[in-house]
Amino acid sequence: MLKLLVGVARPNFLTLTLACMALAAAWGWYASGALNWLSVLLVLLVALAAHISVNAFNEYFDFRSGLDYLTERTPFSGGSGTLLKYPDQAGQALVVALVTLFLVVALGLWITLQQGWELLWIGVPGVLMIYAYTQYINRSPFFCLLAPGVGFGMLMTLGALWVFTDQLSAAAWVLAVIVSLLVSNLLLLNQFPDVEADKQVGRRHYPIVLGRKASSLIFIGFLVVSYLVLLVAVWQAWLPPETLLSLVTLIPAVILMRGVVAKANKLQELVPFMGLNVALCHLYPLTLAAGLVWAGVYSS
């Protein structure tokens, strides 16, 4: 049972949530000079529960659709394969998804009562997206591309920024947009190895519709725009200059962009670049957080 719970939760992927929350907390501390650590803990629990829930729903629905039997897994895509080992426990995976979703709703409502009903503009779409992502959103290329980024950036990260600072500043939107672009790219690249399998169960994403080579150009566009957004934000003084520390990630980003274009249709050779993409999705927000902490310490 423990192996099942750990498998469907995909704990090795939950570090992305921790990176997003570190960024939100860093901005909250920089912007207000203090943090309510109870609020930080509650928001972190909601974020982790949301991530576990969407992972468990994904494991359950991919097993039920037969996709798990068709997918050639990599360390970064194709699910955990847990339910292939424990097929009679699929119902338990659904229970994990539903219980963690209930936790998201319960804790989210508690935070909303403390913060204000306006947070429902983020909470309600977030709950709907957790359930709908695998079953419905994956059938629309446009929404499938944007949904992961919206979930982690415009809902999870922006919601945390709102709770920590009690407002939505230009900087909060900028940070949420950067996270959105990174996470949408993360899922986009992870779809490259699954094209043939995903076709057979009715999924439609851009690597299927446009092909991997054309999708690699979308990948490059999203990554370039994320850096342009950062530069504009510093130029407009929405973010402090210290956040330009994140430009150090341009080195792996350039390597990544060249590799994705060159290896788009060479899936075995693409796997190391998928790993580099995961690293970049962590390093970029964490260097932003470090820049904010640096700016806060310097200004004090």
mmCIF file of C-alpha atoms in Angstrom:
data_model
loop_
_atom_site.group_PDB
_atom_site.id
_atom_site.type_symbol
_atom_site.label_atom_id
_atom_site.label_comp_id
_atom_site.label_asym_id
_atom_site.label_seq_id
_atom_site.Cartn_x
_atom_site.Cartn_y
_atom_site.Cartn_z
ATOM 1 C CA MET A 1 0.000 0.000 0.000
ATOM 2 C CA LEU A 2 2.816 2.396 0.869
ATOM 3 C CA LYS A 3 4.547 1.682 -2.452
ATOM 4 C CA LEU A 4 1.270 2.409 -4.247
ATOM 5 C CA LEU A 5 0.778 5.719 -2.441
ATOM 6 C CA VAL A 6 4.333 6.827 -3.092
ATOM 7 C CA GLY A 7 4.181 5.712 -6.713
ATOM 8 C CA VAL A 8 0.991 7.530 -7.698
ATOM 9 C CA ALA A 9 2.040 10.671 -5.782
ATOM 10 C CA ARG A 10 5.304 10.830 -7.812
ATOM 11 C CA PRO A 11 7.329 12.461 -5.009
ATOM 12 C CA ASN A 12 10.340 13.044 -7.264
ATOM 13 C CA PHE A 13 8.230 15.533 -9.250
ATOM 14 C CA LEU A 14 6.916 17.397 -6.198
ATOM 15 C CA THR A 15 10.152 19.383 -5.971
ATOM 16 C CA LEU A 16 8.739 21.632 -8.694
ATOM 17 C CA THR A 17 6.016 22.724 -6.274
ATOM 18 C CA LEU A 18 8.650 23.421 -3.625
ATOM 19 C CA ALA A 19 10.573 25.625 -6.084
ATOM 20 C CA CYS A 20 7.413 27.590 -6.933
ATOM 21 C CA MET A 21 6.593 28.079 -3.258
ATOM 22 C CA ALA A 22 10.175 29.163 -2.501
ATOM 23 C CA LEU A 23 9.839 31.846 -5.178
ATOM 24 C CA ALA A 24 6.479 33.026 -3.818
ATOM 25 C CA ALA A 25 7.812 33.128 -0.254
ATOM 26 C CA ALA A 26 10.909 35.053 -1.347
ATOM 27 C CA TRP A 27 8.776 37.710 -3.031
ATOM 28 C CA GLY A 28 6.440 37.849 -0.033
ATOM 29 C CA TRP A 29 9.392 38.463 2.279
ATOM 30 C CA TYR A 30 10.977 41.014 -0.066
ATOM 31 C CA ALA A 31 7.731 42.921 -0.655
ATOM 32 C CA SER A 32 6.467 43.034 2.936
ATOM 33 C CA GLY A 33 9.582 42.496 5.026
ATOM 34 C CA ALA A 34 7.966 39.610 6.909
ATOM 35 C CA LEU A 35 6.085 36.370 6.380
ATOM 36 C CA ASN A 36 3.258 34.723 8.260
ATOM 37 C CA TRP A 37 4.765 31.266 8.550
ATOM 38 C CA LEU A 38 1.403 29.653 9.286
ATOM 39 C CA SER A 39 0.132 31.010 5.971
ATOM 40 C CA VAL A 40 3.261 29.723 4.243
ATOM 41 C CA LEU A 41 2.704 26.250 5.722
ATOM 42 C CA LEU A 42 -0.981 26.168 4.759
ATOM 43 C CA VAL A 43 -0.309 27.349 1.204
ATOM 44 C CA LEU A 44 2.494 24.802 0.859
ATOM 45 C CA LEU A 45 0.163 22.019 1.995
ATOM 46 C CA VAL A 46 -2.495 23.114 -0.510
ATOM 47 C CA ALA A 47 0.063 23.264 -3.318
ATOM 48 C CA LEU A 48 1.526 19.835 -2.536
ATOM 49 C CA ALA A 49 -1.940 18.293 -2.187
ATOM 50 C CA ALA A 50 -2.960 19.781 -5.548
ATOM 51 C CA HIS A 51 0.148 18.399 -7.237
ATOM 52 C CA ILE A 52 -0.323 14.947 -5.686
ATOM 53 C CA SER A 53 -4.000 14.949 -6.683
ATOM 54 C CA VAL A 54 -3.351 15.762 -10.335
ATOM 55 C CA ASN A 55 -0.584 13.126 -10.400
ATOM 56 C CA ALA A 56 -2.862 10.467 -8.890
ATOM 57 C CA PHE A 57 -5.724 11.302 -11.264
ATOM 58 C CA ASN A 58 -3.249 11.059 -14.136
ATOM 59 C CA GLU A 59 -2.023 7.653 -12.954
ATOM 60 C CA TYR A 60 -5.593 6.379 -12.538
ATOM 61 C CA PHE A 61 -7.010 7.628 -15.832
ATOM 62 C CA ASP A 62 -3.938 6.616 -17.860
ATOM 63 C CA PHE A 63 -4.197 3.099 -16.429
ATOM 64 C CA ARG A 64 -7.928 2.868 -17.106
ATOM 65 C CA SER A 65 -7.564 4.126 -20.689
ATOM 66 C CA GLY A 66 -4.848 1.558 -21.412
ATOM 67 C CA LEU A 67 -2.235 4.238 -22.073
ATOM 68 C CA ASP A 68 0.115 2.819 -19.441
ATOM 69 C CA TYR A 69 0.382 -0.383 -21.470
ATOM 70 C CA LEU A 70 1.362 1.548 -24.601
ATOM 71 C CA THR A 71 3.770 4.118 -23.213
ATOM 72 C CA GLU A 72 7.536 3.700 -23.289
ATOM 73 C CA ARG A 73 8.501 5.378 -20.038
ATOM 74 C CA THR A 74 11.494 7.630 -19.514
ATOM 75 C CA PRO A 75 12.692 9.045 -16.169
ATOM 76 C CA PHE A 76 10.736 12.205 -17.015
ATOM 77 C CA SER A 77 7.628 11.042 -18.866
ATOM 78 C CA GLY A 78 5.134 8.232 -19.208
ATOM 79 C CA GLY A 79 3.963 8.074 -15.597
ATOM 80 C CA SER A 80 5.348 5.929 -12.803
ATOM 81 C CA GLY A 81 4.036 2.558 -13.994
ATOM 82 C CA THR A 82 2.865 1.857 -10.449
ATOM 83 C CA LEU A 83 -0.564 0.547 -11.437
ATOM 84 C CA LEU A 84 0.989 -1.862 -13.923
ATOM 85 C CA LYS A 85 2.632 -3.497 -10.912
ATOM 86 C CA TYR A 86 -0.502 -3.293 -8.755
ATOM 87 C CA PRO A 87 -3.427 -3.386 -11.223
ATOM 88 C CA ASP A 88 -5.917 -4.509 -8.586
ATOM 89 C CA GLN A 89 -5.182 -1.339 -6.593
ATOM 90 C CA ALA A 90 -6.315 1.173 -9.220
ATOM 91 C CA GLY A 91 -9.254 2.164 -7.034
ATOM 92 C CA GLN A 92 -6.832 3.116 -4.279
ATOM 93 C CA ALA A 93 -5.090 5.509 -6.654
ATOM 94 C CA LEU A 94 -8.454 7.174 -7.262
ATOM 95 C CA VAL A 95 -8.964 7.426 -3.498
ATOM 96 C CA VAL A 96 -5.585 9.178 -3.166
ATOM 97 C CA ALA A 97 -6.620 11.627 -5.888
ATOM 98 C CA LEU A 98 -9.985 12.368 -4.283
ATOM 99 C CA VAL A 99 -8.684 12.662 -0.718
ATOM 100 C CA THR A 100 -5.928 15.086 -1.698
ATOM 101 C CA LEU A 101 -8.415 17.060 -3.810
ATOM 102 C CA PHE A 102 -10.695 17.283 -0.765
ATOM 103 C CA LEU A 103 -7.714 18.545 1.231
ATOM 104 C CA VAL A 104 -7.121 21.224 -1.405
ATOM 105 C CA VAL A 105 -10.760 22.342 -1.166
ATOM 106 C CA ALA A 106 -10.878 22.283 2.648
ATOM 107 C CA LEU A 107 -7.622 24.139 3.235
ATOM 108 C CA GLY A 108 -8.306 26.466 0.327
ATOM 109 C CA LEU A 109 -11.652 27.470 1.793
ATOM 110 C CA TRP A 110 -10.020 28.071 5.176
ATOM 111 C CA ILE A 111 -7.431 30.376 3.589
ATOM 112 C CA THR A 112 -10.195 32.115 1.627
ATOM 113 C CA LEU A 113 -12.142 32.786 4.826
ATOM 114 C CA GLN A 114 -9.061 34.459 6.270
ATOM 115 C CA GLN A 115 -8.008 36.291 3.115
ATOM 116 C CA GLY A 116 -11.202 37.152 1.245
ATOM 117 C CA TRP A 117 -13.621 35.516 -1.176
ATOM 118 C CA GLU A 118 -11.718 36.933 -4.177
ATOM 119 C CA LEU A 119 -9.277 34.033 -3.854
ATOM 120 C CA LEU A 120 -12.032 31.820 -5.275
ATOM 121 C CA TRP A 121 -11.173 33.271 -8.687
ATOM 122 C CA ILE A 122 -8.004 31.211 -8.395
ATOM 123 C CA GLY A 123 -9.244 28.323 -6.257
ATOM 124 C CA VAL A 124 -12.273 27.219 -8.277
ATOM 125 C CA PRO A 125 -10.482 26.998 -11.663
ATOM 126 C CA GLY A 126 -7.631 25.227 -9.904
ATOM 127 C CA VAL A 127 -9.882 22.493 -8.520
ATOM 128 C CA LEU A 128 -11.588 22.014 -11.890
ATOM 129 C CA MET A 129 -8.249 21.797 -13.684
ATOM 130 C CA ILE A 130 -6.920 19.133 -11.306
ATOM 131 C CA TYR A 131 -9.757 16.803 -12.260
ATOM 132 C CA ALA A 132 -10.122 17.748 -15.924
ATOM 133 C CA TYR A 133 -6.495 17.787 -17.053
ATOM 134 C CA THR A 134 -5.984 14.131 -17.956
ATOM 135 C CA GLN A 135 -9.523 13.333 -19.075
ATOM 136 C CA TYR A 136 -10.489 16.419 -21.075
ATOM 137 C CA ILE A 137 -7.830 19.106 -21.407
ATOM 138 C CA ASN A 138 -5.396 16.691 -23.069
ATOM 139 C CA ARG A 139 -7.746 16.468 -26.044
ATOM 140 C CA SER A 140 -7.225 20.111 -27.035
ATOM 141 C CA PRO A 141 -3.715 21.051 -28.243
ATOM 142 C CA PHE A 142 -4.015 24.706 -27.218
ATOM 143 C CA PHE A 143 -5.388 24.084 -23.733
ATOM 144 C CA CYS A 144 -3.087 21.094 -23.232
ATOM 145 C CA LEU A 145 -0.124 23.391 -23.915
ATOM 146 C CA LEU A 146 -1.248 26.158 -21.582
ATOM 147 C CA ALA A 147 -2.911 24.213 -18.752
ATOM 148 C CA PRO A 148 0.236 22.994 -16.919
ATOM 149 C CA GLY A 149 1.709 26.490 -16.896
ATOM 150 C CA VAL A 150 -1.566 28.078 -15.878
ATOM 151 C CA GLY A 151 -1.926 25.540 -13.074
ATOM 152 C CA PHE A 152 1.526 26.064 -11.594
ATOM 153 C CA GLY A 153 2.035 29.697 -12.537
ATOM 154 C CA MET A 154 -1.231 31.627 -12.783
ATOM 155 C CA LEU A 155 -3.020 29.585 -10.109
ATOM 156 C CA MET A 156 -0.555 28.006 -7.662
ATOM 157 C CA THR A 157 2.262 30.582 -7.692
ATOM 158 C CA LEU A 158 0.057 33.633 -8.213
ATOM 159 C CA GLY A 159 -2.311 32.440 -5.487
ATOM 160 C CA ALA A 160 0.597 32.031 -3.070
ATOM 161 C CA LEU A 161 1.912 35.482 -3.963
ATOM 162 C CA TRP A 162 -1.550 36.912 -3.317
ATOM 163 C CA VAL A 163 -1.834 35.259 0.089
ATOM 164 C CA PHE A 164 1.701 36.246 1.164
ATOM 165 C CA THR A 165 1.394 39.929 0.177
ATOM 166 C CA ASP A 166 -2.382 40.500 0.197
ATOM 167 C CA GLN A 167 -2.194 42.051 -3.276
ATOM 168 C CA LEU A 168 -1.421 41.251 -6.905
ATOM 169 C CA SER A 169 1.375 43.577 -7.979
ATOM 170 C CA ALA A 170 2.983 43.791 -11.401
ATOM 171 C CA ALA A 171 5.886 41.747 -10.003
ATOM 172 C CA ALA A 172 3.524 38.984 -8.898
ATOM 173 C CA TRP A 173 2.097 38.710 -12.409
ATOM 174 C CA VAL A 174 5.599 38.694 -13.904
ATOM 175 C CA LEU A 175 6.783 35.882 -11.637
ATOM 176 C CA ALA A 176 3.621 33.884 -12.351
ATOM 177 C CA VAL A 177 4.060 34.327 -16.119
ATOM 178 C CA ILE A 178 7.677 33.134 -15.970
ATOM 179 C CA VAL A 179 6.666 30.025 -14.013
ATOM 180 C CA SER A 180 3.788 29.434 -16.460
ATOM 181 C CA LEU A 181 6.093 29.498 -19.480
ATOM 182 C CA LEU A 182 8.610 27.174 -17.832
ATOM 183 C CA VAL A 183 6.063 24.582 -16.698
ATOM 184 C CA SER A 184 4.155 24.544 -19.989
ATOM 185 C CA ASN A 185 7.513 23.907 -21.656
ATOM 186 C CA LEU A 186 8.241 21.141 -19.175
ATOM 187 C CA LEU A 187 5.083 19.230 -20.088
ATOM 188 C CA LEU A 188 5.435 20.047 -23.791
ATOM 189 C CA LEU A 189 8.860 18.439 -24.032
ATOM 190 C CA ASN A 190 7.763 15.484 -21.916
ATOM 191 C CA GLN A 191 5.075 14.766 -24.527
ATOM 192 C CA PHE A 192 7.647 14.153 -27.273
ATOM 193 C CA PRO A 193 8.290 10.467 -26.415
ATOM 194 C CA ASP A 194 4.567 9.727 -25.985
ATOM 195 C CA VAL A 195 3.260 10.785 -29.408
ATOM 196 C CA GLU A 196 2.431 7.340 -30.779
ATOM 197 C CA ALA A 197 0.938 6.048 -27.528
ATOM 198 C CA ASP A 198 -1.087 9.213 -26.872
ATOM 199 C CA LYS A 199 -2.599 9.082 -30.376
ATOM 200 C CA GLN A 200 -4.090 5.675 -29.650
ATOM 201 C CA VAL A 201 -6.119 6.905 -26.659
ATOM 202 C CA GLY A 202 -7.435 10.074 -28.258
ATOM 203 C CA ARG A 203 -5.054 12.679 -26.884
ATOM 204 C CA ARG A 204 -4.249 15.681 -29.059
ATOM 205 C CA HIS A 205 -1.294 17.869 -28.189
ATOM 206 C CA TYR A 206 1.064 19.843 -30.381
ATOM 207 C CA PRO A 207 3.729 17.133 -30.795
ATOM 208 C CA ILE A 208 0.902 15.025 -32.294
ATOM 209 C CA VAL A 209 -0.812 17.778 -34.294
ATOM 210 C CA LEU A 210 2.226 19.727 -35.522
ATOM 211 C CA GLY A 211 5.002 17.197 -35.078
ATOM 212 C CA ARG A 212 7.977 17.238 -32.748
ATOM 213 C CA LYS A 213 10.136 19.531 -34.886
ATOM 214 C CA ALA A 214 7.525 22.305 -35.073
ATOM 215 C CA SER A 215 6.753 21.851 -31.381
ATOM 216 C CA SER A 216 10.425 22.409 -30.586
ATOM 217 C CA LEU A 217 10.012 25.927 -31.990
ATOM 218 C CA ILE A 218 7.135 26.555 -29.573
ATOM 219 C CA PHE A 219 9.463 25.351 -26.830
ATOM 220 C CA ILE A 220 12.159 27.828 -27.852
ATOM 221 C CA GLY A 221 9.621 30.647 -28.129
ATOM 222 C CA PHE A 222 8.298 30.091 -24.605
ATOM 223 C CA LEU A 223 11.786 29.980 -23.120
ATOM 224 C CA VAL A 224 12.961 33.122 -24.933
ATOM 225 C CA VAL A 225 9.828 35.010 -23.892
ATOM 226 C CA SER A 226 10.431 34.065 -20.241
ATOM 227 C CA TYR A 227 13.792 35.842 -20.290
ATOM 228 C CA LEU A 228 12.366 38.832 -22.163
ATOM 229 C CA VAL A 229 9.644 39.136 -19.506
ATOM 230 C CA LEU A 230 12.332 39.161 -16.803
ATOM 231 C CA LEU A 231 14.344 41.858 -18.579
ATOM 232 C CA VAL A 232 11.268 44.054 -19.085
ATOM 233 C CA ALA A 233 10.266 43.606 -15.432
ATOM 234 C CA VAL A 234 13.680 44.788 -14.210
ATOM 235 C CA TRP A 235 13.727 47.637 -16.751
ATOM 236 C CA GLN A 236 10.323 48.791 -15.515
ATOM 237 C CA ALA A 237 11.482 48.402 -11.872
ATOM 238 C CA TRP A 238 8.772 45.835 -11.163
ATOM 239 C CA LEU A 239 11.523 43.486 -9.979
ATOM 240 C CA PRO A 240 14.823 44.483 -8.345
ATOM 241 C CA PRO A 241 18.016 44.291 -10.466
ATOM 242 C CA GLU A 242 19.280 41.430 -8.307
ATOM 243 C CA THR A 243 16.768 39.107 -9.977
ATOM 244 C CA LEU A 244 18.969 39.326 -13.084
ATOM 245 C CA LEU A 245 20.932 36.642 -11.249
ATOM 246 C CA SER A 246 18.583 34.280 -13.110
ATOM 247 C CA LEU A 247 20.355 35.139 -16.341
ATOM 248 C CA VAL A 248 23.004 32.607 -15.304
ATOM 249 C CA THR A 249 20.448 30.007 -16.371
ATOM 250 C CA LEU A 250 20.821 31.234 -19.956
ATOM 251 C CA ILE A 251 23.832 28.918 -20.255
ATOM 252 C CA PRO A 252 21.870 25.684 -19.753
ATOM 253 C CA ALA A 253 18.893 27.269 -21.563
ATOM 254 C CA VAL A 254 20.898 27.791 -24.762
ATOM 255 C CA ILE A 255 22.264 24.248 -24.571
ATOM 256 C CA LEU A 256 18.723 23.000 -24.017
ATOM 257 C CA MET A 257 17.204 24.912 -26.932
ATOM 258 C CA ARG A 258 19.864 23.703 -29.354
ATOM 259 C CA GLY A 259 19.495 20.131 -28.124
ATOM 260 C CA VAL A 260 15.693 20.076 -28.360
ATOM 261 C CA VAL A 261 15.758 21.270 -31.984
ATOM 262 C CA ALA A 262 18.543 18.875 -32.970
ATOM 263 C CA LYS A 263 17.161 15.808 -31.166
ATOM 264 C CA ALA A 264 13.408 16.406 -31.525
ATOM 265 C CA ASN A 265 12.924 13.183 -33.479
ATOM 266 C CA LYS A 266 15.754 11.196 -31.862
ATOM 267 C CA LEU A 267 14.000 10.196 -28.684
ATOM 268 C CA GLN A 268 16.790 8.258 -26.981
ATOM 269 C CA GLU A 269 19.160 11.181 -27.480
ATOM 270 C CA LEU A 270 16.466 13.626 -26.328
ATOM 271 C CA VAL A 271 16.203 12.130 -22.821
ATOM 272 C CA PRO A 272 19.263 13.973 -21.381
ATOM 273 C CA PHE A 273 17.773 17.263 -22.597
ATOM 274 C CA MET A 274 14.497 16.385 -20.904
ATOM 275 C CA GLY A 275 16.505 16.053 -17.705
ATOM 276 C CA LEU A 276 18.183 19.402 -18.356
ATOM 277 C CA ASN A 277 14.737 20.938 -18.859
ATOM 278 C CA VAL A 278 13.616 19.633 -15.464
ATOM 279 C CA ALA A 279 16.739 21.136 -13.897
ATOM 280 C CA LEU A 280 16.123 24.483 -15.589
ATOM 281 C CA CYS A 281 12.504 24.557 -14.367
ATOM 282 C CA HIS A 282 13.879 24.362 -10.836
ATOM 283 C CA LEU A 283 16.992 26.504 -11.210
ATOM 284 C CA TYR A 284 15.286 29.476 -12.867
ATOM 285 C CA PRO A 285 12.678 30.070 -10.102
ATOM 286 C CA LEU A 286 15.234 29.346 -7.384
ATOM 287 C CA THR A 287 17.709 31.889 -8.762
ATOM 288 C CA LEU A 288 14.849 34.402 -8.938
ATOM 289 C CA ALA A 289 14.130 33.633 -5.285
ATOM 290 C CA ALA A 290 17.820 34.010 -4.424
ATOM 291 C CA GLY A 291 17.897 37.367 -6.217
ATOM 292 C CA LEU A 292 14.906 38.580 -4.217
ATOM 293 C CA VAL A 293 16.478 37.485 -0.940
ATOM 294 C CA TRP A 294 19.727 39.201 -1.967
ATOM 295 C CA ALA A 295 17.812 42.393 -2.774
ATOM 296 C CA GLY A 296 15.921 42.228 0.519
ATOM 297 C CA VAL A 297 19.069 41.772 2.581
ATOM 298 C CA TYR A 298 20.884 44.533 0.679
ATOM 299 C CA SER A 299 18.020 47.015 1.064
ATOM 300 C CA SER A 300 17.715 46.356 4.803
#
